[in-house]
Amino acid sequence: MRIQENGQAGTISLNDNAGLGNLDYELQWGANNNSKFRINFIQDPLNPSATQLVLTGTPEGRVGINEDNPDLLNTRFVSSTTNDDYAILGSNSSPSGMAFLARTNMVGYATKLNQNYIGTQIGVLSQSVSTAIGVGERYGGFFVADAASANGYGLWAEAGFNGSGNAYGIYAVAPTVGGPFVSPTSFAGFFDGDIDVLGNIFNTSDRKLKENIEDEANAMDRIMALRPSTYTYRMDGKPGQLNLPKGDQHGFIAQDLEEVFPELVTNATAQIRDGKGSSPIDGGSEDYSFKSVNYIGLIPILTKGIQEQQSTIDRLEAELAEVKELLASNESNKGSNGATLDKANVLYQNTPNPFNAQTRIRYQLAEGSQNAEILVFDMNGRQLRAFSDLKAGDNSLLLEGAELEAGMYFYSLIVNGEEIATKRMILTK
C-alpha cells in the first residue's frame, strides 16, 4: 500500500528481499531528510488532531518513546513504575551476552564493538566517551535514590560466591596520574560522607609488588615534629555543602603534616552544589579542591618510633643497672673503718641490647685476679665463644653480630674457676 503527497511517500509492503521466499513486512517513509515517522494516540475521536505522542523515528535511525526529538542526549524509554513493570528490561543468557548496552555516542559504540567479550557476562555496560551531560562532565552511570519514606540505595552491589572464583560487589578502576603531588588526582572511589565497613579493610602490601625497600630511620625525630590537633569541620559556605563529619575530631592538619611527610598528603576534588540545580547532571555543581591525608601510611612510622623509643629505654635501664652494681660493689668492699678495698669483679650488661651489628660487653676485674675469662653460651648451654686474658681494671670487649645467628644468648664472667655473674643478650638480624 502506498500513500504519496508532495513528492514524499509512505508504504506498507510485503517484500521477498532475499529472494528465498521469506517475506518481510516493511513500513517505510521518505524521502525528505527532515521528515519523521510518528505513532500517535488519538485522544478524541471527534478531533483527530488531539493526539498523544507514543513513538517517533528519525532518518538517522534514532527512536524515541514519548520523545519527539530523540538524539544522543535525550532518547527516552518510558514505562510504568508500578507493580513489576520496567522502563527497560533486558535478558541475555548467551556466554558473552549483554542484557543492556548503554553508550553516549557512536565513537564509544565502535570502540566497544572492537573489544572481545567472549566468555564474559555483562548486565549493564555504560560508557561515557564525550561530554554527555552537564558542562565538561562525563558520567558512565548516575544513580540517585530518594529515601524520604524508606531506605534509599543509590547503588546496591552484591556478588555471589560459590568458592570457584573471585567475587567483587564493586570493582572500580582509576589510572594513577603520577603521585600525590599531581593535580588533578585520580581515585578509584570517592565518598562524600561517612563510610562504615562490616568487615576488614586490607591494603596491598605484597613484597612482589615493591622495590627500593629500606628500613625506616630516625622516625622519632620526625614524629616529634608532628602536631596532633583537635578540631571541628566547618559547616558554612562551600565546606558546609559537603557531608563532613560533625562534632569534635582528632587528627592532623594536612598542610602541617605535609611539611614532615609530604608523601602522605594528596590533593582531592569534590563536586559541590552551587544552587543552579539539584544534581551534577543539571549543571548545578562545581569542583571544590582540598588536601587529604593518608592516615594508614603513618602506622609503620609510628611503629618504628616505638621501637626506637624502646631501644633507648633498654639502654638507659642497662646503664642504670651498671650504676647500681657499681654502688653495691663499692659498699661491699669497704673495711670496718670505711676505707674502700680493692675493686671487686663485676660483669655489666652489654650495650646495645638487643643488638644487630655488634655489641660491647663491659667488665671490671680486681687486682690480682687470675684465669679470668668471659664465655658466651646459646640457650642449650653450648659454649660458642671464649674471651681470655682479660686485664685487671675497668675494661670492655666487642662481640660481632656476624659471628652468631639471630637469637638469645648468655654470657658469663669466670674468675679463678668461679662464676661471678651471668647476663642475657639478644641478637637480631
C-alpha positions as semicolon CSV with decimal commas, in nm:
position;residue;x (nm);y (nm);z (nm)
1;M;0,000;0,000;0,000
2;R;0,142;0,338;-0,100
3;I;0,043;0,685;0,021
4;Q;0,205;0,983;-0,154
5;E;0,182;1,361;-0,117
6;N;0,407;1,649;-0,235
7;G;0,683;1,421;-0,357
8;Q;0,700;1,216;-0,036
9;A;0,573;0,865;0,005
10;G;0,494;0,608;0,272
11;T;0,448;0,239;0,205
12;I;0,331;-0,074;0,384
13;S;0,452;-0,377;0,193
14;L;0,547;-0,746;0,189
15;N;0,881;-0,799;0,016
16;D;1,093;-1,103;-0,061
17;N;1,419;-0,905;-0,047
18;A;1,647;-1,208;-0,025
19;G;1,465;-1,400;-0,300
20;L;1,430;-1,702;-0,072
21;G;1,057;-1,691;-0,025
22;N;1,084;-1,534;0,321
23;L;0,850;-1,237;0,309
24;D;0,947;-0,928;0,514
25;Y;0,677;-0,694;0,642
26;E;0,807;-0,340;0,591
27;L;0,690;0,006;0,693
28;Q;0,873;0,286;0,507
29;W;0,856;0,658;0,465
30;G;1,058;0,938;0,298
31;A;1,234;1,084;0,109
32;N;1,271;1,421;0,288
33;N;1,559;1,404;0,541
34;N;1,364;1,623;0,782
35;S;1,056;1,400;0,789
36;K;0,982;1,183;1,091
37;F;0,779;0,871;1,144
38;R;0,531;0,905;1,431
39;I;0,282;0,681;1,605
40;N;0,021;0,889;1,789
41;F;-0,267;0,800;2,017
42;I;-0,594;0,981;1,926
43;Q;-0,742;1,117;2,247
44;D;-1,069;1,245;2,092
45;P;-1,236;1,055;1,803
46;L;-1,414;1,376;1,700
47;N;-1,087;1,570;1,692
48;P;-0,814;1,364;1,516
49;S;-0,555;1,637;1,578
50;A;-0,585;1,588;1,957
51;T;-0,316;1,321;1,993
52;Q;-0,063;1,190;2,244
53;L;0,280;1,108;2,102
54;V;0,377;0,743;2,156
55;L;0,680;0,677;1,931
56;T;0,900;0,879;1,694
57;G;1,155;0,759;1,438
58;T;1,411;0,978;1,257
59;P;1,604;0,924;0,931
60;E;1,926;0,894;1,140
61;G;1,792;0,573;1,295
62;R;1,705;0,719;1,633
63;V;1,390;0,609;1,810
64;G;1,218;0,792;2,092
65;I;0,938;0,661;2,309
66;N;0,732;0,954;2,434
67;E;1,002;1,178;2,283
68;D;0,959;1,374;1,960
69;N;1,326;1,471;1,914
70;P;1,535;1,166;2,004
71;D;1,911;1,226;1,992
72;L;2,223;1,116;2,179
73;L;2,129;1,310;2,492
74;N;1,754;1,276;2,540
75;T;1,633;0,949;2,390
76;R;1,367;0,826;2,633
77;F;1,231;0,485;2,714
78;V;0,932;0,535;2,943
79;S;0,710;0,276;3,110
80;S;0,500;0,239;3,423
81;T;0,690;0,227;3,752
82;T;0,423;0,032;3,942
83;N;0,399;-0,339;4,014
84;D;0,654;-0,537;3,811
85;D;0,681;-0,303;3,512
86;Y;1,026;-0,192;3,398
87;A;1,137;0,111;3,200
88;I;1,394;-0,114;3,028
89;L;1,412;-0,490;3,078
90;G;1,683;-0,689;2,903
91;S;1,787;-1,053;2,926
92;N;2,059;-1,249;2,752
93;S;2,192;-1,583;2,875
94;S;2,447;-1,646;2,599
95;P;2,813;-1,688;2,711
96;S;2,902;-1,332;2,617
97;G;2,558;-1,174;2,630
98;M;2,475;-0,822;2,743
99;A;2,135;-0,754;2,895
100;F;2,169;-0,381;2,826
101;L;2,442;-0,184;2,646
102;A;2,446;0,194;2,700
103;R;2,679;0,442;2,528
104;T;2,687;0,816;2,481
105;N;2,782;0,826;2,112
106;M;2,885;0,618;1,814
107;V;3,257;0,657;1,894
108;G;3,207;0,463;2,214
109;Y;2,988;0,212;2,031
110;A;3,255;0,136;1,772
111;T;3,524;0,109;2,039
112;K;3,320;-0,145;2,235
113;L;3,244;-0,350;1,926
114;N;3,617;-0,387;1,862
115;Q;3,675;-0,539;2,206
116;N;3,645;-0,908;2,284
117;Y;3,380;-1,004;2,541
118;I;3,381;-1,379;2,475
119;G;3,309;-1,567;2,797
120;T;3,204;-1,250;2,979
121;Q;2,853;-1,174;3,101
122;I;2,768;-0,806;3,147
123;G;2,434;-0,696;3,288
124;V;2,477;-0,327;3,204
125;L;2,771;-0,170;3,023
126;S;2,772;0,209;3,045
127;Q;3,046;0,423;2,897
128;S;3,092;0,798;2,861
129;V;3,339;0,896;2,589
130;S;3,238;1,260;2,537
131;T;3,069;1,542;2,720
132;A;2,731;1,377;2,754
133;I;2,554;1,562;3,035
134;G;2,638;1,890;3,200
135;V;2,927;2,119;3,114
136;G;3,256;1,934;3,099
137;E;3,128;1,633;3,295
138;R;3,123;1,265;3,200
139;Y;2,917;1,002;3,378
140;G;2,925;0,633;3,291
141;G;2,629;0,599;3,526
142;F;2,442;0,836;3,757
143;F;2,227;0,681;4,032
144;V;2,002;0,865;4,275
145;A;1,762;0,717;4,532
146;D;1,504;0,913;4,729
147;A;1,487;0,786;5,088
148;A;1,202;1,012;5,202
149;S;0,982;0,728;5,330
150;A;1,203;0,417;5,306
151;N;1,564;0,307;5,276
152;G;1,739;0,459;4,976
153;Y;2,022;0,293;4,784
154;G;2,185;0,491;4,506
155;L;2,362;0,172;4,403
156;W;2,321;-0,176;4,553
157;A;2,603;-0,410;4,453
158;E;2,611;-0,773;4,559
159;A;2,830;-1,058;4,437
160;G;2,754;-1,424;4,499
161;F;3,039;-1,660;4,587
162;N;3,043;-2,033;4,521
163;G;3,409;-2,100;4,600
164;S;3,523;-2,140;4,241
165;G;3,610;-1,780;4,155
166;N;3,668;-1,431;4,291
167;A;3,366;-1,227;4,399
168;Y;3,351;-0,848;4,378
169;G;3,049;-0,646;4,484
170;I;3,209;-0,344;4,318
171;Y;3,530;-0,349;4,114
172;A;3,639;0,009;4,047
173;V;3,947;0,112;3,847
174;A;4,109;0,452;3,803
175;P;4,450;0,521;3,648
176;T;4,731;0,658;3,862
177;V;4,843;1,002;3,748
178;G;5,195;1,020;3,883
179;G;5,172;1,053;4,261
180;P;5,014;1,263;4,533
181;F;5,161;1,591;4,408
182;V;4,997;1,577;4,064
183;S;4,677;1,769;4,003
184;P;4,416;1,666;3,911
185;T;4,431;1,342;4,104
186;S;4,258;1,013;4,028
187;F;4,068;0,790;4,273
188;A;3,901;0,454;4,211
189;G;3,649;0,558;4,476
190;F;3,545;0,891;4,629
191;F;3,283;0,918;4,903
192;D;3,125;1,242;5,019
193;G;3,019;1,123;5,364
194;D;3,098;0,862;5,630
195;I;3,197;0,505;5,543
196;D;3,101;0,207;5,758
197;V;3,257;-0,133;5,690
198;L;3,122;-0,465;5,816
199;G;3,449;-0,649;5,779
200;N;3,819;-0,578;5,744
201;I;3,999;-0,326;5,525
202;F;4,315;-0,453;5,356
203;N;4,586;-0,251;5,181
204;T;4,801;-0,407;4,911
205;S;5,142;-0,487;5,064
206;D;5,289;-0,788;4,883
207;R;5,669;-0,788;4,856
208;K;5,648;-0,886;4,489
209;L;5,482;-0,552;4,413
210;K;5,755;-0,344;4,579
211;E;6,111;-0,233;4,516
212;N;6,366;0,002;4,675
213;I;6,277;-0,144;5,019
214;E;6,464;0,020;5,309
215;D;6,421;0,023;5,686
216;E;6,264;0,333;5,835
217;A;6,522;0,551;6,010
218;N;6,509;0,843;6,256
219;A;6,133;0,805;6,287
220;M;6,113;0,953;6,638
221;D;6,271;1,282;6,529
222;R;6,005;1,325;6,260
223;I;5,724;1,208;6,488
224;M;5,821;1,474;6,743
225;A;5,780;1,735;6,466
226;L;5,415;1,642;6,413
227;R;5,129;1,847;6,553
228;P;4,828;1,636;6,653
229;S;4,519;1,855;6,674
230;T;4,158;1,853;6,787
231;Y;3,914;2,044;6,567
232;T;3,565;2,063;6,417
233;Y;3,479;2,084;6,047
234;R;3,327;2,399;5,901
235;M;2,955;2,388;5,832
236;D;2,932;2,722;5,647
237;G;2,996;2,829;5,290
238;K;3,116;2,571;5,039
239;P;3,256;2,332;5,305
240;G;2,907;2,324;5,453
241;Q;2,774;2,177;5,128
242;L;2,990;1,867;5,177
243;N;2,888;1,583;5,407
244;L;3,168;1,650;5,656
245;P;3,151;1,481;6,000
246;K;3,007;1,679;6,287
247;G;3,140;1,715;6,641
248;D;3,495;1,707;6,778
249;Q;3,757;1,541;6,557
250;H;4,117;1,431;6,620
251;G;4,391;1,420;6,359
252;F;4,643;1,628;6,168
253;I;4,618;1,941;5,955
254;A;4,721;1,835;5,606
255;Q;4,942;2,140;5,550
256;D;5,128;2,073;5,879
257;L;5,176;1,702;5,802
258;E;5,291;1,787;5,451
259;E;5,596;1,970;5,593
260;V;5,718;1,649;5,761
261;F;5,572;1,368;5,547
262;P;5,476;1,518;5,208
263;E;5,425;1,170;5,062
264;L;5,128;1,116;5,298
265;V;4,930;1,417;5,168
266;T;4,744;1,435;4,838
267;N;4,504;1,665;4,656
268;A;4,135;1,579;4,616
269;T;3,837;1,735;4,440
270;A;3,469;1,704;4,530
271;Q;3,156;1,809;4,344
272;I;2,951;2,060;4,542
273;R;2,613;2,210;4,461
274;D;2,615;2,576;4,368
275;G;2,243;2,642;4,372
276;K;2,193;2,615;3,994
277;G;2,045;2,265;4,004
278;S;1,959;1,975;4,227
279;S;2,232;1,742;4,098
280;P;2,558;1,748;3,897
281;I;2,379;1,631;3,581
282;D;2,174;1,950;3,588
283;G;2,492;2,154;3,560
284;G;2,440;2,253;3,924
285;S;2,779;2,160;4,065
286;E;3,136;2,282;4,065
287;D;3,478;2,146;4,159
288;Y;3,598;2,215;4,514
289;S;3,959;2,118;4,585
290;F;4,127;2,041;4,918
291;K;4,401;1,825;5,072
292;S;4,360;1,475;5,218
293;V;4,582;1,266;5,450
294;N;4,689;0,901;5,429
295;Y;4,649;0,808;5,797
296;I;4,722;0,438;5,738
297;G;5,063;0,534;5,600
298;L;5,151;0,672;5,943
299;I;5,124;0,330;6,113
300;P;5,469;0,194;6,012
301;I;5,631;0,525;6,103
302;L;5,470;0,525;6,448
303;T;5,573;0,159;6,489
304;K;5,935;0,244;6,410
305;G;5,918;0,532;6,658
306;I;5,803;0,293;6,934
307;Q;6,091;0,057;6,850
308;E;6,344;0,340;6,867
309;Q;6,198;0,458;7,196
310;Q;6,213;0,106;7,343
311;S;6,577;0,072;7,238
312;T;6,653;0,394;7,424
313;I;6,468;0,267;7,731
314;D;6,664;-0,061;7,724
315;R;6,994;0,126;7,700
316;L;6,907;0,356;7,992
317;E;6,795;0,060;8,202
318;A;7,124;-0,117;8,131
319;E;7,322;0,192;8,230
320;L;7,116;0,229;8,547
321;A;7,181;-0,137;8,635
322;E;7,555;-0,078;8,590
323;V;7,545;0,218;8,827
324;K;7,354;0,015;9,087
325;E;7,602;-0,273;9,060
326;L;7,895;-0,037;9,096
327;L;7,743;0,129;9,403
328;A;7,671;-0,210;9,559
329;S;8,026;-0,325;9,483
330;N;8,177;-0,018;9,648
331;E;7,967;-0,075;9,959
332;S;8,073;-0,441;9,986
333;N;8,441;-0,353;9,952
334;K;8,455;-0,107;10,239
335;G;8,651;-0,209;10,550
336;S;8,539;-0,163;10,911
337;N;8,693;0,184;10,917
338;G;8,506;0,284;10,594
339;A;8,810;0,263;10,371
340;T;8,747;0,117;10,023
341;L;8,929;-0,208;9,948
342;D;9,040;-0,324;9,601
343;K;8,768;-0,314;9,336
344;A;8,557;-0,630;9,307
345;N;8,498;-0,840;8,993
346;V;8,190;-0,708;8,808
347;L;8,013;-0,804;8,480
348;Y;7,794;-0,534;8,322
349;Q;7,502;-0,561;8,079
350;N;7,603;-0,547;7,712
351;T;7,510;-0,235;7,511
352;P;7,319;-0,208;7,294
353;N;7,081;-0,489;7,379
354;P;6,918;-0,613;7,162
355;F;7,194;-0,561;6,901
356;N;7,247;-0,628;6,534
357;A;7,591;-0,545;6,401
358;Q;7,795;-0,553;6,726
359;T;7,765;-0,506;7,100
360;R;8,009;-0,411;7,378
361;I;8,049;-0,616;7,697
362;R;8,197;-0,420;7,986
363;Y;8,361;-0,587;8,286
364;Q;8,571;-0,497;8,592
365;L;8,848;-0,717;8,738
366;A;9,007;-0,671;9,079
367;E;9,386;-0,654;9,103
368;G;9,537;-1,000;9,136
369;S;9,251;-1,180;8,960
370;Q;9,378;-1,479;8,765
371;N;9,239;-1,710;8,496
372;A;8,963;-1,457;8,413
373;E;8,752;-1,514;8,101
374;I;8,411;-1,430;7,951
375;L;8,222;-1,720;7,792
376;V;7,925;-1,699;7,552
377;F;7,658;-1,976;7,553
378;D;7,347;-2,047;7,348
379;M;7,007;-2,133;7,500
380;N;7,107;-2,502;7,511
381;G;7,416;-2,431;7,724
382;R;7,666;-2,491;7,444
383;Q;7,975;-2,271;7,465
384;L;8,014;-2,069;7,145
385;R;8,281;-1,808;7,225
386;A;8,555;-1,760;7,487
387;F;8,739;-1,435;7,563
388;S;9,052;-1,500;7,777
389;D;9,348;-1,299;7,903
390;L;9,125;-1,032;8,050
391;K;9,308;-0,739;8,206
392;A;9,251;-0,603;8,556
393;G;9,058;-0,280;8,597
394;D;8,758;-0,139;8,412
395;N;8,764;-0,276;8,054
396;S;8,537;-0,399;7,776
397;L;8,534;-0,625;7,471
398;L;8,346;-0,613;7,139
399;L;8,125;-0,900;7,014
400;E;8,048;-0,904;6,640
401;G;7,689;-0,998;6,548
402;A;7,804;-1,160;6,221
403;E;7,970;-1,438;6,424
404;L;7,635;-1,566;6,556
405;E;7,286;-1,646;6,435
406;A;6,992;-1,434;6,546
407;G;6,858;-1,541;6,885
408;M;6,904;-1,520;7,264
409;Y;7,242;-1,587;7,432
410;F;7,402;-1,589;7,779
411;Y;7,749;-1,463;7,872
412;S;7,933;-1,527;8,199
413;L;8,237;-1,384;8,378
414;I;8,453;-1,667;8,520
415;V;8,743;-1,581;8,760
416;N;8,965;-1,849;8,914
417;G;8,713;-2,111;8,806
418;E;8,418;-1,940;8,980
419;E;8,116;-1,782;8,809
420;I;8,100;-1,415;8,904
421;A;7,787;-1,322;8,707
422;T;7,577;-1,429;8,404
423;K;7,370;-1,199;8,185
424;R;7,139;-1,233;7,884
425;M;7,168;-1,067;7,542
426;I;6,957;-1,074;7,223
427;L;7,089;-1,068;6,866
428;T;6,854;-0,956;6,585
429;K;6,910;-0,985;6,211
